[in-house]
Coordinates of C-alpha atoms and ligand atoms in Angstrom, one line a residue:
M142 CA -63.7 -12.9 132.2
Q143 CA -63.8 -15.7 129.7
S144 CA -63.1 -19.4 129.3
S145 CA -59.7 -20.3 128.1
K146 CA -60.8 -22.7 125.4
K147 CA -62.7 -21.8 122.2
Y148 CA -66.0 -23.7 122.0
E149 CA -66.0 -26.3 119.3
L150 CA -69.4 -26.3 117.6
R151 CA -71.2 -29.7 117.3
S152 CA -73.5 -29.0 114.4
P153 CA -70.8 -29.0 111.6
S154 CA -70.2 -32.7 112.1
R155 CA -73.8 -33.4 111.5
Y156 CA -74.9 -30.9 108.9
H157 CA -71.8 -29.7 107.0
G158 CA -70.0 -31.5 104.1
V159 CA -71.1 -33.7 101.3
L160 CA -71.8 -36.8 103.3
N161 CA -74.3 -35.0 105.6
A162 CA -76.6 -34.2 102.6
P163 CA -79.5 -36.4 104.1
H164 CA -79.3 -34.5 107.4
R165 CA -79.3 -31.1 105.6
A166 CA -82.1 -32.2 103.4
F167 CA -84.4 -32.4 106.5
L168 CA -83.4 -29.0 107.7
R169 CA -84.2 -27.7 104.3
S170 CA -87.6 -29.4 104.7
I171 CA -88.4 -27.2 107.6
G172 CA -87.6 -24.1 105.6
L173 CA -84.0 -23.5 106.6
N174 CA -81.6 -22.2 103.8
D175 CA -77.8 -22.4 103.5
I176 CA -77.3 -19.4 105.6
D177 CA -79.4 -20.8 108.4
I178 CA -77.8 -24.2 108.3
Y179 CA -74.3 -22.9 108.6
K180 CA -75.0 -20.8 111.7
P181 CA -74.7 -22.2 115.2
L182 CA -77.8 -24.3 116.0
V183 CA -79.4 -23.3 119.3
A184 CA -81.9 -25.6 121.1
V185 CA -84.7 -23.8 122.8
A186 CA -85.8 -26.6 125.1
T187 CA -89.2 -25.6 126.5
A188 CA -91.1 -27.2 129.3
W189 CA -94.6 -26.6 127.9
S190 CA -98.0 -27.8 128.8
E191 CA -101.5 -26.4 128.7
A192 CA -102.5 -28.6 131.6
G193 CA -102.1 -25.8 134.2
P194 CA -101.0 -22.1 134.4
C195 CA -97.3 -22.6 135.3
N196 CA -96.1 -23.5 131.8
Y197 CA -99.2 -22.6 129.7
H198 CA -97.4 -19.7 128.0
T199 CA -93.9 -21.0 127.6
L200 CA -94.3 -21.9 124.0
M201 CA -95.0 -18.3 123.2
L202 CA -91.9 -17.3 125.2
A203 CA -89.9 -19.9 123.2
N204 CA -90.8 -17.9 120.0
V205 CA -89.6 -14.7 121.7
A206 CA -86.3 -16.4 122.6
K207 CA -86.0 -17.6 119.0
E208 CA -86.5 -14.0 117.8
G209 CA -83.6 -12.8 120.1
A210 CA -81.3 -15.6 118.9
R211 CA -82.1 -14.9 115.2
Q212 CA -81.3 -11.2 115.7
V213 CA -77.7 -12.1 116.7
G214 CA -77.1 -14.6 113.8
L215 CA -78.0 -17.9 115.3
T216 CA -80.4 -20.6 114.1
P217 CA -82.8 -21.5 117.0
L218 CA -85.1 -24.5 117.0
V219 CA -87.7 -25.2 119.7
Y220 CA -88.3 -28.6 121.2
P221 CA -90.7 -29.3 124.1
T222 CA -90.3 -31.3 127.3
M223 CA -93.0 -32.6 129.6
V224 CA -94.4 -30.8 132.7
V225 CA -96.0 -32.2 135.8
N226 CA -98.1 -29.5 137.4
D227 CA -97.4 -29.8 141.1
N228 CA -100.5 -28.2 142.4
I229 CA -102.8 -30.3 140.3
G230 CA -101.0 -33.5 141.3
M231 CA -100.9 -32.5 144.9
G232 CA -102.5 -35.0 147.4
S233 CA -103.0 -37.6 144.7
E234 CA -101.2 -40.3 142.8
G235 CA -100.2 -37.5 140.4
M236 CA -97.8 -36.1 142.9
R237 CA -95.7 -39.3 142.7
Y238 CA -94.8 -38.3 139.2
S239 CA -93.6 -34.8 140.1
L240 CA -90.0 -35.4 141.2
V241 CA -89.8 -38.2 138.6
S242 CA -90.5 -35.5 136.0
R243 CA -87.4 -33.5 137.0
D244 CA -85.1 -36.3 135.9
L245 CA -87.3 -37.1 132.9
I246 CA -87.0 -33.4 131.8
A247 CA -83.2 -33.6 132.1
D248 CA -83.2 -36.8 130.1
M249 CA -85.5 -35.4 127.4
V250 CA -83.4 -32.3 127.0
E251 CA -80.2 -34.4 126.8
A252 CA -81.7 -36.9 124.3
Q253 CA -83.0 -34.3 121.9
F254 CA -79.9 -32.1 122.2
N255 CA -77.5 -34.9 121.4
A256 CA -79.6 -36.7 118.9
H257 CA -79.8 -33.5 116.8
A258 CA -76.3 -32.1 117.3
F259 CA -77.2 -28.7 118.7
D260 CA -74.5 -26.3 119.6
A261 CA -76.0 -24.4 122.6
L262 CA -79.0 -24.5 124.9
I263 CA -81.6 -22.1 126.1
G264 CA -83.9 -23.7 128.7
I265 CA -87.4 -22.3 129.5
G266 CA -89.3 -23.6 132.5
G267 CA -91.9 -22.7 135.0
C268 CA -93.4 -25.2 137.4
D269 CA -91.3 -26.6 140.3
K270 CA -89.4 -29.4 138.6
T271 CA -88.9 -27.8 135.2
T272 CA -86.1 -25.4 136.4
P273 CA -84.0 -28.0 138.1
G274 CA -84.6 -30.4 135.3
M275 CA -83.3 -27.8 132.8
L276 CA -80.3 -26.9 135.0
M277 CA -79.5 -30.6 135.4
A278 CA -79.5 -31.1 131.6
M279 CA -77.3 -28.0 131.2
A280 CA -74.8 -29.3 133.7
R281 CA -74.8 -32.8 132.1
L282 CA -74.4 -31.6 128.5
N283 CA -71.8 -28.9 129.5
V284 CA -72.5 -26.6 126.5
P285 CA -73.1 -22.9 126.3
S286 CA -76.4 -22.6 128.2
I287 CA -78.8 -20.1 129.7
Y288 CA -81.9 -20.7 131.7
V289 CA -84.9 -18.4 131.6
Y290 CA -88.0 -18.7 133.7
G291 CA -91.6 -18.3 132.6
G292 CA -92.5 -16.1 135.5
S293 CA -94.9 -16.3 138.4
A294 CA -98.6 -15.5 138.4
E295 CA -99.9 -12.2 139.8
P296 CA -101.2 -12.6 143.3
G297 CA -105.0 -12.7 143.9
F298 CA -106.9 -10.4 146.2
Y299 CA -109.9 -11.1 148.5
K300 CA -111.3 -8.9 151.3
G301 CA -108.2 -6.7 151.0
M302 CA -105.8 -9.7 151.5
K303 CA -103.2 -10.9 149.0
L304 CA -103.8 -14.5 148.0
T305 CA -101.7 -17.3 146.6
I306 CA -102.5 -20.9 145.9
E307 CA -101.3 -21.7 149.5
D308 CA -104.5 -19.9 150.7
V309 CA -106.7 -22.4 148.9
H310 CA -105.0 -25.3 150.5
E311 CA -105.3 -23.7 154.0
A312 CA -109.0 -22.7 153.2
I313 CA -109.8 -26.4 152.8
G314 CA -108.4 -27.1 156.3
A315 CA -110.5 -24.2 157.6
Y316 CA -113.6 -25.5 155.7
L317 CA -113.1 -29.1 157.1
S318 CA -112.9 -27.8 160.6
K319 CA -116.0 -25.7 160.0
K320 CA -114.2 -22.3 160.3
I321 CA -115.3 -21.1 156.9
S322 CA -118.3 -21.9 154.7
E323 CA -118.3 -23.6 151.3
D324 CA -119.0 -20.3 149.7
E325 CA -116.1 -18.6 151.4
L326 CA -113.9 -21.5 150.1
L327 CA -115.2 -20.9 146.6
Q328 CA -114.4 -17.2 146.8
V329 CA -110.8 -18.0 147.7
E330 CA -110.6 -20.6 145.0
M331 CA -111.9 -18.2 142.4
R332 CA -109.4 -15.5 143.2
A333 CA -106.2 -17.2 144.4
H334 CA -104.3 -17.6 141.1
P335 CA -105.7 -15.0 138.7
T336 CA -103.2 -15.3 135.8
V337 CA -101.0 -17.7 134.0
G338 CA -97.6 -18.3 135.6
T339 CA -96.3 -20.2 138.6
C340 CA -97.3 -20.0 142.2
A341 CA -96.8 -16.4 143.4
G342 CA -95.0 -16.9 146.7
M343 CA -91.3 -17.9 147.3
F344 CA -92.4 -21.5 146.9
T345 CA -90.3 -24.0 145.0
A346 CA -90.7 -22.6 141.4
N347 CA -89.8 -19.1 142.4
T348 CA -87.0 -20.4 144.7
M349 CA -85.5 -22.3 141.8
A350 CA -85.8 -19.5 139.4
S351 CA -84.1 -17.2 141.9
I352 CA -81.4 -19.8 142.3
G353 CA -80.9 -19.7 138.5
E354 CA -79.7 -16.1 138.9
A355 CA -77.6 -16.8 142.0
L356 CA -75.9 -19.8 140.2
G357 CA -75.0 -17.4 137.4
M358 CA -77.1 -19.4 134.9
S359 CA -79.9 -16.8 134.3
L360 CA -79.7 -13.2 133.3
L361 CA -79.8 -11.0 136.4
G362 CA -83.3 -9.7 137.1
S363 CA -85.0 -12.3 134.9
A364 CA -86.5 -14.4 137.7
S365 CA -88.9 -12.0 139.3
P366 CA -91.1 -10.3 136.6
T367 CA -94.5 -11.9 136.5
A368 CA -95.5 -14.1 133.6
T369 CA -97.8 -11.3 132.4
S370 CA -95.1 -8.6 132.6
S371 CA -93.7 -7.0 129.5
R372 CA -90.3 -7.2 131.1
R373 CA -90.7 -11.0 131.0
I374 CA -90.8 -10.7 127.2
M375 CA -87.7 -8.5 127.2
Y376 CA -85.7 -10.9 129.4
V377 CA -86.6 -13.9 127.3
R378 CA -85.5 -12.0 124.1
E379 CA -82.3 -10.9 125.8
T380 CA -81.6 -14.5 126.7
G381 CA -82.0 -15.4 123.1
K382 CA -79.3 -12.9 122.3
A383 CA -77.0 -13.6 125.2
I384 CA -76.4 -17.2 124.2
S385 CA -74.4 -15.9 121.2
Q386 CA -71.8 -14.3 123.5
L387 CA -71.4 -17.5 125.5
I388 CA -70.7 -19.4 122.2
E389 CA -68.1 -16.8 121.2
L390 CA -66.4 -16.7 124.5
G391 CA -66.5 -20.5 124.8
I392 CA -68.3 -20.4 128.2
K393 CA -69.9 -23.7 129.0
A394 CA -72.4 -24.6 131.8
R395 CA -69.7 -26.1 134.0
D396 CA -67.5 -23.0 133.7
I397 CA -70.3 -21.3 135.6
M398 CA -71.7 -24.0 137.8
T399 CA -68.7 -24.4 140.1
Y400 CA -68.6 -25.3 143.8
E401 CA -68.4 -21.5 144.6
A402 CA -71.5 -20.9 142.4
F403 CA -73.4 -23.5 144.3
E404 CA -72.3 -21.9 147.6
N405 CA -73.8 -18.6 146.2
A406 CA -77.0 -20.5 145.3
I407 CA -77.3 -21.9 148.8
T408 CA -76.6 -18.5 150.3
L409 CA -79.5 -17.0 148.4
L410 CA -81.7 -19.9 149.4
M411 CA -81.0 -19.3 153.0
A412 CA -81.3 -15.5 152.8
T413 CA -84.7 -15.7 151.1
G414 CA -86.3 -18.5 153.2
G415 CA -86.8 -20.5 150.0
S416 CA -88.2 -23.9 149.6
T417 CA -86.7 -27.1 151.1
N418 CA -87.0 -28.7 147.7
A419 CA -84.1 -26.6 146.6
V420 CA -81.8 -28.7 148.8
L421 CA -82.7 -31.8 146.8
H422 CA -82.5 -30.0 143.5
L423 CA -79.1 -28.3 144.2
L424 CA -77.6 -31.6 145.2
A425 CA -78.9 -33.1 142.0
I426 CA -77.7 -30.3 139.7
A427 CA -74.3 -30.3 141.5
R428 CA -74.0 -34.0 140.9
E429 CA -74.6 -33.5 137.1
A430 CA -72.0 -30.7 137.1
G431 CA -69.4 -33.0 138.8
V432 CA -69.4 -30.7 141.9
K433 CA -69.2 -32.4 145.3
L434 CA -71.9 -30.8 147.3
T435 CA -73.3 -32.3 150.5
L436 CA -76.0 -31.6 153.1
D437 CA -73.2 -30.3 155.4
D438 CA -72.6 -27.4 152.9
F439 CA -76.2 -26.3 153.4
D440 CA -75.9 -26.4 157.2
R441 CA -72.6 -24.6 157.3
I442 CA -74.0 -21.8 155.1
S443 CA -77.3 -21.6 156.9
K444 CA -75.5 -20.9 160.1
R445 CA -73.7 -17.9 158.7
V446 CA -76.3 -16.4 156.4
P447 CA -79.2 -14.4 157.9
L448 CA -82.7 -14.4 156.6
I449 CA -83.0 -11.0 154.9
A450 CA -86.1 -11.3 152.8
S451 CA -89.8 -11.5 154.0
L452 CA -91.4 -13.7 151.4
R453 CA -94.3 -16.1 151.6
P454 CA -94.8 -18.7 153.0
G455 CA -92.5 -17.6 155.9
G456 CA -92.9 -13.9 155.3
D457 CA -95.4 -11.4 154.0
Y458 CA -94.6 -10.7 150.3
V459 CA -94.8 -12.5 147.0
M460 CA -92.5 -12.6 144.0
A461 CA -94.2 -9.6 142.3
D462 CA -93.5 -7.5 145.4
L463 CA -89.8 -8.5 145.3
D464 CA -89.7 -7.6 141.6
A465 CA -91.0 -4.1 142.3
V466 CA -88.1 -3.4 144.7
G467 CA -85.3 -4.9 142.5
G468 CA -85.8 -8.6 142.3
V469 CA -83.1 -11.2 143.0
P470 CA -80.2 -8.7 142.2
L471 CA -81.3 -6.6 145.2
V472 CA -80.8 -9.6 147.5
L473 CA -77.6 -10.6 145.8
K474 CA -76.2 -7.1 146.2
K475 CA -77.1 -7.0 149.9
L476 CA -75.3 -10.4 150.3
L477 CA -72.3 -9.2 148.3
E478 CA -72.1 -6.0 150.4
G479 CA -72.3 -8.1 153.6
G480 CA -69.4 -10.2 152.4
L481 CA -71.5 -13.3 152.1
L482 CA -71.5 -13.8 148.3
N483 CA -68.6 -14.8 146.1
G484 CA -68.4 -12.0 143.5
D485 CA -65.6 -13.7 141.5
V486 CA -67.7 -16.5 139.9
L487 CA -68.6 -16.4 136.2
T488 CA -72.1 -15.7 135.0
V489 CA -74.1 -16.0 131.7
H490 CA -73.4 -12.3 131.3
G491 CA -69.9 -13.3 130.4
K492 CA -68.8 -11.3 133.4
T493 CA -68.2 -12.1 137.1
M494 CA -71.1 -11.9 139.5
K495 CA -69.6 -8.7 141.0
E496 CA -69.2 -7.0 137.6
A497 CA -72.7 -8.1 136.5
L498 CA -74.3 -6.8 139.8
E499 CA -72.4 -3.5 139.5
E500 CA -73.9 -3.0 136.1
Y501 CA -77.4 -3.9 137.2
K502 CA -79.6 -0.8 138.0
L503 CA -81.8 -1.2 141.0
P504 CA -85.0 1.0 141.3
N505 CA -84.6 3.6 144.0
V506 CA -87.5 2.7 146.2
P507 CA -87.8 1.8 149.9
H508 CA -87.5 -1.9 150.4
D509 CA -86.8 -2.5 154.1
N510 CA -90.2 -4.2 154.6
I511 CA -89.2 -6.9 152.0
V512 CA -85.4 -7.0 151.8
R513 CA -83.0 -5.8 154.5
D514 CA -79.3 -5.4 154.9
V515 CA -77.4 -8.4 156.4
K516 CA -76.8 -6.3 159.5
H517 CA -80.5 -5.9 160.2
P518 CA -82.0 -9.2 159.2
F519 CA -85.4 -10.7 159.8
K520 CA -83.7 -13.7 161.5
P521 CA -80.0 -14.1 162.4
T522 CA -79.6 -17.5 160.6
G523 CA -80.8 -19.0 157.3
G524 CA -84.2 -20.3 156.4
I525 CA -83.3 -24.0 156.2
R526 CA -81.5 -26.3 158.6
I527 CA -80.2 -29.8 158.3
L528 CA -81.0 -32.2 161.1
K529 CA -79.3 -35.5 161.8
G530 CA -79.7 -38.1 164.6
S531 CA -81.0 -41.5 165.4
L532 CA -84.2 -40.9 163.3
A533 CA -82.2 -39.5 160.3
P534 CA -78.6 -40.8 160.3
Q535 CA -78.1 -39.5 156.8
G536 CA -79.9 -36.2 157.3
A537 CA -83.3 -34.4 157.2
V538 CA -84.4 -30.9 156.3
I539 CA -86.4 -28.4 158.2
K540 CA -87.5 -25.0 157.1
V541 CA -87.1 -22.6 160.0
A542 CA -88.1 -19.6 158.0
A543 CA -91.7 -20.8 158.1
T544 CA -91.9 -21.4 161.8
N545 CA -90.8 -19.8 165.1
I546 CA -90.6 -23.2 166.8
T547 CA -86.9 -24.4 167.1
R548 CA -87.4 -27.2 169.6
F549 CA -90.2 -29.7 169.7
E550 CA -90.6 -32.9 171.7
G551 CA -93.7 -34.9 171.3
Q552 CA -95.3 -38.4 171.0
A553 CA -95.3 -39.9 167.6
I554 CA -98.5 -40.8 165.7
V555 CA -97.5 -42.9 162.7
Y556 CA -99.0 -43.2 159.3
D557 CA -97.7 -45.4 156.4
S558 CA -99.0 -43.1 153.7
E559 CA -100.0 -39.5 153.1
D560 CA -103.6 -40.6 152.6
D561 CA -103.8 -42.3 155.9
A562 CA -102.4 -39.2 157.6
F563 CA -104.9 -36.9 155.9
K564 CA -107.7 -39.2 157.1
G565 CA -106.2 -39.2 160.6
I566 CA -106.4 -35.5 160.7
E567 CA -110.0 -35.5 159.4
N568 CA -110.9 -38.1 162.1
N569 CA -109.4 -35.9 164.8
E570 CA -106.7 -38.5 165.7
V571 CA -104.0 -35.9 165.7
K572 CA -103.9 -33.9 168.9
E573 CA -101.8 -30.8 170.0
G574 CA -98.3 -31.8 171.0
M575 CA -98.0 -34.8 168.7
V576 CA -95.4 -35.5 166.0
V577 CA -97.1 -36.8 162.9
V578 CA -94.8 -39.3 161.2
I579 CA -95.6 -40.1 157.5
R580 CA -93.4 -42.7 156.0
Y581 CA -93.0 -45.0 152.9
E582 CA -93.3 -41.7 151.0
G583 CA -89.5 -41.3 150.2
P584 CA -87.8 -41.4 146.8
K585 CA -88.1 -45.2 146.5
G586 CA -91.1 -45.8 148.8
G587 CA -93.4 -43.1 147.4
P588 CA -92.0 -43.5 144.8
G589 CA -91.0 -39.9 144.0
M590 CA -91.2 -38.3 147.5
P591 CA -94.7 -36.8 147.1
E592 CA -95.2 -33.4 148.8
M593 CA -97.3 -33.3 151.9
L594 CA -99.0 -29.9 151.4
R595 CA -102.5 -31.4 151.7
V596 CA -101.6 -32.8 155.2
T597 CA -99.6 -29.7 156.3
A598 CA -102.3 -27.3 155.1
A599 CA -104.9 -29.5 156.9
I600 CA -102.9 -29.3 160.1
M601 CA -102.7 -25.5 159.8
G602 CA -106.3 -25.1 158.7
A603 CA -107.5 -27.3 161.6
G604 CA -105.9 -24.8 163.9
L605 CA -103.4 -27.4 165.2
N606 CA -100.6 -24.9 166.0
N607 CA -98.6 -27.2 168.2
V608 CA -98.2 -30.2 165.9
A609 CA -94.9 -31.2 164.2
L610 CA -94.5 -33.4 161.2
V611 CA -91.7 -35.8 160.2
T612 CA -91.6 -37.5 156.9
D613 CA -89.3 -39.2 154.4
G614 CA -91.4 -37.4 151.7
R615 CA -91.2 -33.8 150.7
F616 CA -93.0 -30.6 151.6
S617 CA -94.3 -28.1 149.2
G618 CA -92.6 -24.8 149.1
A619 CA -95.8 -23.4 150.5
T620 CA -95.6 -25.4 153.7
R621 CA -95.5 -23.6 157.1
G622 CA -94.9 -24.8 160.6
P623 CA -92.4 -27.2 162.3
M624 CA -92.1 -29.7 159.5
V625 CA -89.2 -32.0 158.9
G626 CA -88.8 -33.7 155.5
H627 CA -86.4 -35.7 153.3
V628 CA -85.6 -38.0 156.2
A629 CA -82.8 -40.4 155.1
P630 CA -82.5 -43.3 154.9
E631 CA -86.2 -43.6 154.0
A632 CA -88.6 -46.2 155.4
A633 CA -88.6 -48.3 152.2
V634 CA -84.9 -49.1 152.5
G635 CA -85.2 -49.8 156.3
G636 CA -84.2 -46.4 157.7
P637 CA -85.0 -45.9 161.4
I638 CA -88.2 -44.0 160.5
A639 CA -89.6 -47.4 159.4
V640 CA -89.6 -48.6 163.1
V641 CA -91.1 -45.6 164.9
E642 CA -94.1 -46.7 166.9
N643 CA -97.2 -44.8 168.1
G644 CA -96.3 -43.1 171.4
D645 CA -92.5 -43.1 170.9
K646 CA -91.0 -39.7 171.8
I647 CA -89.4 -37.7 169.0
L648 CA -87.1 -34.7 169.5
I649 CA -86.7 -32.0 166.9
D650 CA -83.8 -29.7 168.0
V651 CA -83.0 -27.1 165.4
E652 CA -80.4 -25.3 167.5
N653 CA -78.3 -28.4 167.8
G654 CA -79.2 -29.8 164.4
R655 CA -80.7 -33.0 165.9
L656 CA -83.6 -35.3 165.0
E657 CA -83.8 -38.0 167.6
L658 CA -86.1 -41.0 168.1
E659 CA -85.9 -41.1 171.9
V660 CA -85.8 -44.8 172.2
S661 CA -82.7 -46.7 173.3
Q662 CA -80.3 -47.7 170.6
E663 CA -80.7 -51.4 171.5
V664 CA -84.5 -51.1 171.0
I665 CA -84.0 -49.4 167.6
E666 CA -81.6 -52.0 166.5
K667 CA -83.9 -54.9 167.6
R668 CA -86.8 -53.3 165.8
L669 CA -84.7 -52.8 162.7
K670 CA -83.6 -56.5 162.8
D671 CA -87.3 -57.6 162.9
W672 CA -88.3 -55.1 160.2
K673 CA -89.5 -56.5 156.8
P674 CA -89.6 -54.4 153.6
K675 CA -93.1 -53.6 152.3
E676 CA -94.4 -54.7 148.9
P677 CA -93.6 -51.9 146.5
R678 CA -96.6 -49.8 145.5
Y679 CA -95.7 -50.2 141.8
K680 CA -94.2 -53.2 140.1
W681 CA -94.4 -52.1 136.5
G682 CA -94.2 -48.9 134.5
L683 CA -92.4 -45.6 135.0
L684 CA -92.8 -45.4 138.8
A685 CA -91.4 -49.0 139.3
K686 CA -88.5 -48.2 136.9
Y687 CA -87.9 -44.9 138.8
A688 CA -87.9 -46.6 142.2
S689 CA -85.3 -49.1 141.1
L690 CA -82.9 -46.3 140.0
V691 CA -83.4 -43.5 142.5
S692 CA -80.9 -42.6 145.3
Q693 CA -81.7 -41.3 148.7
A694 CA -82.8 -37.7 149.4
S695 CA -79.5 -36.9 151.0
E696 CA -77.9 -37.5 147.6
G697 CA -80.5 -35.4 145.7
A698 CA -82.8 -38.3 144.9
V699 CA -81.2 -38.6 141.4
T700 CA -81.7 -41.5 139.2
K701 CA -78.5 -43.2 138.4
P702 CA -77.4 -46.3 136.4
I703 CA -77.3 -49.5 138.5
Ligands
LIG1316 FE1 -96.6 -24.9 139.4 FE2 -96.8 -24.1 141.9 S1 -97.9 -25.6 140.9 S2 -95.4 -23.5 140.4

């Protein structure tokens, strides 16, 4: 399959012809000769940072991608983007910059790409926001593009147990509630994340990388090899080569990122029990691609797609285990065989999803413990559900893959920040049966919807098994338990979550898709009438700028011109 139009290169208008001599002079300054200058110019946009393991090695991978691109007659040039390392920002002011960084990455890729008249784009990412940031840029620029992931870390081992970073967060809860000693906590800390690469479970980074394949924007099989795998190098080199075919066939990002491709991405998300953050990111990427995707699409697909993978945090296995049995293509093939995946959509292979999957060779190994057929799933419906109701008129998100509780009714205990909630748990204010409400942590209120992993891990670590959480902030992909996030509208813009009071009853009803504040409508309206907005946390600088531009979670929390 191929696009009907030939792709018109952008670089000739900037670098060819007599009048472009000054521009060419600068390419000569970096060692390019005539042959290099007149080849298609490929941007290798690389989210790179030494400040954490997730993107520590991506600059090395960028050089591998360049090598591949050069082998097929292209001129590749690397430019970096920023990275916020989620785990290091977690539970601090740093986390407010995380979602902000997604849109900044998209902006940085766009600015450098257009300013230098590149022809095609390879994006390399790792940590949570880097994959969606890259995909947003690809959708926005609409040029031949391929995304390749930096790979996840190998899991750690302690006392015969497989560890991920999630275990360190939960060990803190266990330490605070005196279930483990400081030395035990140190042992977990020392072993949990033993190599470079992203968090090992099917948390947000691995979820988004897997979605890259399901969307058709990454080479099949490229998401699951660990950062340390030699197959990672191979996939990155192949990505460098594959971009040449897209240029030749005239296949641009939006030819691939169609509504049907997003349906496939959501299908994979539901089947694997991936991170709730993917809801936000897919809405944002779709918006950049000009595709009308809504929360209702997620709920519709969740009801028809079973959970067929057992991956942490909801299941037992990590990305490296999935890789050993066939990676994302194994899941995609199961979904295609079950009639749940659209095989006619285009991919970066220059072929349809069905054709590309048919050509992909799976290892012949038993895999029923990790990935099952759609007829014998781990759960009959998808990993994420959308809830609506008097507490979230525009929607909220719950990850059902990570909990067996589908109905929860309890009294609210309300905190106006993540910090206050953490202290509340430390002070034993939170009791079994309660619904912890954390508000003013939404896209504008946070700003940046910080993730509540510190709080959710503290709840789990303290052995509070019968506590739910409702927030206008986000959850980490590593979160477990009955946790509802992305409540929209958020408290900062006067959503009903702003007027919940201690002791109010809240109902979480997954089966019927409801999130209700069980107070009469008249009382809610009266409270909303009396509600006064809070002073913003930031009045200057990036976070203040972001808060003024960002939309609600139900729209993907994208920044848009006023
Ligand atoms: Fe980077 Fe988890 S902190 S992927």
